[in-house]
Short mmCIF file of C-alpha atoms in Angstrom, two decimals:
data_model
loop_
_atom_site.label_atom_id
_atom_site.label_comp_id
_atom_site.label_asym_id
_atom_site.label_seq_id
_atom_site.Cartn_x
_atom_site.Cartn_y
_atom_site.Cartn_z
CA ALA A 1 103.52 117.97 75.35
CA GLN A 2 102.73 115.43 78.03
CA SER A 3 99.76 116.36 80.18
CA VAL A 4 97.16 115.14 82.62
CA THR A 5 93.71 116.72 82.45
CA GLN A 6 90.96 116.55 85.02
CA PRO A 7 88.10 118.42 83.34
CA ASP A 8 85.95 118.83 86.44
CA ILE A 9 87.20 121.32 89.01
CA HIS A 10 84.40 120.70 91.49
CA ILE A 11 81.71 118.04 91.78
CA THR A 12 78.87 117.96 94.28
CA VAL A 13 77.16 114.65 94.90
CA SER A 14 74.51 113.46 97.33
CA GLU A 15 75.42 110.86 99.91
CA GLY A 16 74.59 107.43 98.54
CA ALA A 17 74.74 108.55 94.93
CA SER A 18 77.32 107.37 92.44
CA LEU A 19 80.45 109.32 91.61
CA GLU A 20 82.60 109.46 88.51
CA LEU A 21 85.72 111.58 88.16
CA ARG A 22 87.29 112.05 84.77
CA CYS A 23 90.95 111.91 83.86
CA ASN A 24 92.56 112.17 80.44
CA TYR A 25 96.24 111.95 79.67
CA SER A 26 98.44 112.77 76.74
CA TYR A 27 101.56 110.63 76.55
CA GLY A 28 103.38 108.77 73.82
CA ALA A 29 102.86 105.35 75.32
CA THR A 30 100.73 103.94 78.08
CA PRO A 31 102.19 105.23 81.30
CA TYR A 32 101.50 103.93 84.75
CA LEU A 33 98.31 105.56 86.06
CA PHE A 34 97.28 106.45 89.58
CA TRP A 35 94.48 108.03 91.56
CA TYR A 36 95.25 109.77 94.85
CA VAL A 37 92.97 111.35 97.44
CA GLN A 38 93.87 114.25 99.69
CA SER A 39 91.70 115.27 102.62
CA PRO A 40 92.07 118.81 104.01
CA GLY A 41 95.40 119.20 105.75
CA GLN A 42 96.36 115.61 104.99
CA GLY A 43 98.92 113.97 102.75
CA LEU A 44 98.27 112.13 99.53
CA GLN A 45 96.79 108.66 99.85
CA LEU A 46 96.93 106.18 97.00
CA LEU A 47 93.48 104.91 95.97
CA LEU A 48 94.51 102.63 93.11
CA LYS A 49 96.97 102.17 90.29
CA TYR A 50 97.11 100.66 86.82
CA PHE A 51 100.22 99.23 85.25
CA SER A 52 98.96 96.63 82.79
CA GLY A 53 96.48 93.79 82.41
CA ASP A 54 92.83 94.03 83.41
CA THR A 55 91.64 97.50 82.52
CA LEU A 56 89.22 97.65 85.45
CA VAL A 57 91.17 98.26 88.63
CA GLN A 58 89.85 97.95 92.15
CA GLY A 59 91.16 100.19 94.88
CA ILE A 60 90.62 101.03 98.50
CA LYS A 61 87.50 102.57 100.02
CA GLY A 62 85.26 101.02 97.36
CA PHE A 63 86.75 102.93 94.44
CA GLU A 64 87.46 101.52 91.00
CA ALA A 65 88.89 102.95 87.81
CA GLU A 66 88.74 101.92 84.19
CA PHE A 67 91.57 102.41 81.73
CA LYS A 68 90.48 103.07 78.16
CA ARG A 69 93.41 103.20 75.79
CA SER A 70 91.34 104.43 72.84
CA GLN A 71 90.17 107.43 74.83
CA SER A 72 93.40 107.98 76.80
CA SER A 73 91.25 108.03 79.90
CA PHE A 74 91.41 106.61 83.40
CA ASN A 75 88.15 107.54 85.11
CA LEU A 76 87.51 106.91 88.78
CA ARG A 77 84.15 105.63 90.02
CA LYS A 78 82.38 104.79 93.23
CA PRO A 79 78.87 103.31 93.25
CA SER A 80 77.73 104.91 96.51
CA VAL A 81 79.54 107.82 98.15
CA HIS A 82 79.86 108.40 101.86
CA TRP A 83 80.23 111.77 103.57
CA SER A 84 83.85 110.84 104.32
CA ASP A 85 84.61 110.78 100.58
CA ALA A 86 84.57 114.57 100.52
CA ALA A 87 88.13 115.44 99.51
CA GLU A 88 90.39 116.45 96.65
CA TYR A 89 91.11 113.75 94.07
CA PHE A 90 94.15 113.72 91.84
CA CYS A 91 94.87 111.67 88.78
CA ALA A 92 98.56 111.08 88.13
CA VAL A 93 100.63 109.52 85.40
CA ASP A 94 104.07 108.01 85.75
CA ASP A 95 106.28 108.29 82.70
CA TYR A 96 109.50 108.03 84.71
CA LYS A 97 108.26 110.94 86.75
CA LEU A 98 104.93 111.30 88.50
CA SER A 99 102.84 114.15 87.08
CA PHE A 100 99.52 115.22 88.58
CA GLY A 101 96.36 116.72 87.21
CA ALA A 102 94.92 119.88 88.76
CA GLY A 103 92.53 117.89 90.91
CA THR A 104 88.78 117.60 91.41
CA THR A 105 87.17 118.73 94.63
CA VAL A 106 84.32 116.48 95.73
CA THR A 107 81.64 117.82 98.03
CA VAL A 108 79.13 115.39 99.53
CA ARG A 109 75.74 116.73 100.57
CA ALA A 110 73.50 114.97 103.04
CA GLU B 1 107.47 100.33 107.95
CA ALA B 2 108.10 103.93 108.79
CA GLY B 3 106.77 106.47 106.32
CA VAL B 4 108.42 109.43 104.67
CA ALA B 5 109.36 111.92 107.36
CA GLN B 6 109.31 115.65 106.74
CA SER B 7 110.07 118.59 108.95
CA PRO B 8 109.02 121.12 109.90
CA ARG B 9 105.26 120.72 109.45
CA TYR B 10 104.68 124.45 109.27
CA LYS B 11 106.87 127.47 108.60
CA ILE B 12 106.08 131.16 108.37
CA ILE B 13 108.76 133.50 107.06
CA GLU B 14 109.01 136.98 105.64
CA LYS B 15 109.77 137.52 101.99
CA ARG B 16 113.45 137.62 101.14
CA GLN B 17 114.27 135.32 104.07
CA SER B 18 115.64 131.83 103.57
CA VAL B 19 114.11 128.53 104.61
CA ALA B 20 115.05 124.86 104.50
CA PHE B 21 112.96 121.72 104.54
CA TRP B 22 114.14 118.25 105.42
CA CYS B 23 112.99 114.86 104.17
CA ASN B 24 113.89 111.33 105.23
CA PRO B 25 112.55 108.76 102.75
CA ILE B 26 111.61 105.17 103.37
CA SER B 27 114.67 103.04 103.99
CA GLY B 28 115.97 101.51 100.79
CA HIS B 29 114.08 103.80 98.44
CA ALA B 30 116.51 104.93 95.79
CA THR B 31 114.37 107.66 94.27
CA LEU B 32 113.33 110.82 96.09
CA TYR B 33 111.08 113.60 94.86
CA TRP B 34 110.23 117.10 95.98
CA TYR B 35 106.87 118.53 94.93
CA GLN B 36 105.37 121.98 95.35
CA GLN B 37 101.60 122.13 95.84
CA ILE B 38 100.09 125.58 95.64
CA LEU B 39 96.61 125.91 97.14
CA GLY B 40 93.99 124.69 94.70
CA GLN B 41 96.47 123.04 92.36
CA GLY B 42 97.96 119.61 91.85
CA PRO B 43 101.47 118.87 93.08
CA LYS B 44 104.22 119.99 90.72
CA LEU B 45 107.50 118.11 90.58
CA LEU B 46 110.45 120.32 91.50
CA ILE B 47 113.30 117.83 91.55
CA GLN B 48 113.87 114.08 91.35
CA PHE B 49 116.91 112.28 92.76
CA GLN B 50 118.10 108.78 91.95
CA ASN B 51 120.33 107.87 94.88
CA ASN B 52 122.38 111.07 95.28
CA GLY B 53 122.20 112.18 91.64
CA VAL B 54 119.69 114.57 90.08
CA VAL B 55 117.49 112.96 87.44
CA ASP B 56 115.16 115.86 86.71
CA ASP B 57 115.22 119.43 87.96
CA SER B 58 113.65 121.06 84.93
CA GLN B 59 110.94 122.79 86.97
CA LEU B 60 113.13 123.90 89.85
CA PRO B 61 113.58 127.70 89.97
CA LYS B 62 117.32 127.45 90.27
CA ASP B 63 117.86 131.12 90.96
CA ARG B 64 116.31 130.68 94.39
CA PHE B 65 115.69 126.98 95.02
CA SER B 66 118.33 124.36 95.71
CA ALA B 67 118.21 120.76 96.85
CA GLU B 68 120.69 118.13 97.82
CA ARG B 69 120.76 114.48 98.74
CA LEU B 70 124.36 114.04 99.71
CA LYS B 71 124.49 110.46 100.95
CA GLY B 72 121.63 109.13 98.87
CA VAL B 73 119.34 109.02 101.87
CA ASP B 74 117.79 112.15 103.36
CA SER B 75 117.39 115.38 101.44
CA THR B 76 117.14 119.11 102.04
CA LEU B 77 115.26 121.66 99.92
CA LYS B 78 116.21 125.30 100.38
CA ILE B 79 114.64 128.54 99.22
CA GLN B 80 116.75 131.69 99.27
CA PRO B 81 115.39 134.34 99.05
CA ALA B 82 111.72 133.47 99.44
CA LYS B 83 108.98 135.23 97.50
CA LEU B 84 105.29 135.53 98.31
CA GLU B 85 104.44 133.11 95.48
CA ASP B 86 106.49 130.40 97.18
CA SER B 87 103.70 129.95 99.73
CA ALA B 88 102.70 126.33 99.25
CA VAL B 89 102.91 122.85 100.70
CA TYR B 90 106.19 121.14 99.91
CA LEU B 91 105.80 117.40 99.62
CA CYS B 92 108.53 114.82 99.67
CA ALA B 93 108.00 111.37 98.21
CA SER B 94 110.09 108.29 97.65
CA SER B 95 109.96 105.13 95.59
CA LEU B 96 112.01 101.97 95.27
CA ASP B 97 112.94 102.64 91.69
CA ARG B 98 112.76 105.35 89.09
CA GLN B 99 109.43 104.32 87.63
CA GLY B 100 107.36 103.77 90.69
CA GLU B 101 106.00 100.32 90.00
CA GLY B 102 106.66 99.65 93.63
CA GLY B 103 104.59 102.65 94.50
CA TYR B 104 105.24 106.14 95.72
CA THR B 105 105.01 107.12 99.37
CA PHE B 106 104.37 110.73 100.26
CA GLY B 107 105.22 112.56 103.42
CA SER B 108 102.72 114.83 105.18
CA GLY B 109 104.38 117.90 103.75
CA THR B 110 105.66 121.24 105.01
CA ARG B 111 103.25 124.13 104.74
CA LEU B 112 105.19 127.31 103.97
CA THR B 113 103.64 130.74 104.34
CA VAL B 114 105.63 133.71 103.05
CA VAL B 115 104.41 137.07 104.36
#
């Protein structure tokens, strides 16, 4: 069955430290891949997307993600987090319908 | 460009009552989606329209949920009768085409509380 897995439910990181959020997918082919962020009470905001080509994708707010076909992964990274990065992060795959992972909550401590 | 409009923003109803949500997608977007996001979970696709036809409603609880997109533009999602477990945020999204290479745009959602 097709699925999107975000193994980490909650991550706490210090301000200024690096952040990596994991995402694995199970699909027959390479789907389109997305990362969204959702702040409390807010809608979903697109951080970045991968369709094809360069496997390292740059997004907004200093985020980047790397697609690894061999590992069926699309991990999100940020070199230095800011307190405003505290939010819920969702990985999503588009195989003619957009399916989301369960999300990872990021807490940033001062 | 204007975003995806949803109304109402909040709704509180008693169980067994009915409720309807409205969505107006971005002009020209052929594909419209309704998602249910229960607290602490990722959004789950309920129904996908391509113009005014249903593409996927496999996860829509059809005994109580219904949706329509009569003129291929705005859409209404209805729940009748509501259950406690329907408490969630209902998100509407739209895209230019069926596989969202052009990107998906989400509305702010309707937060439903069933008491």
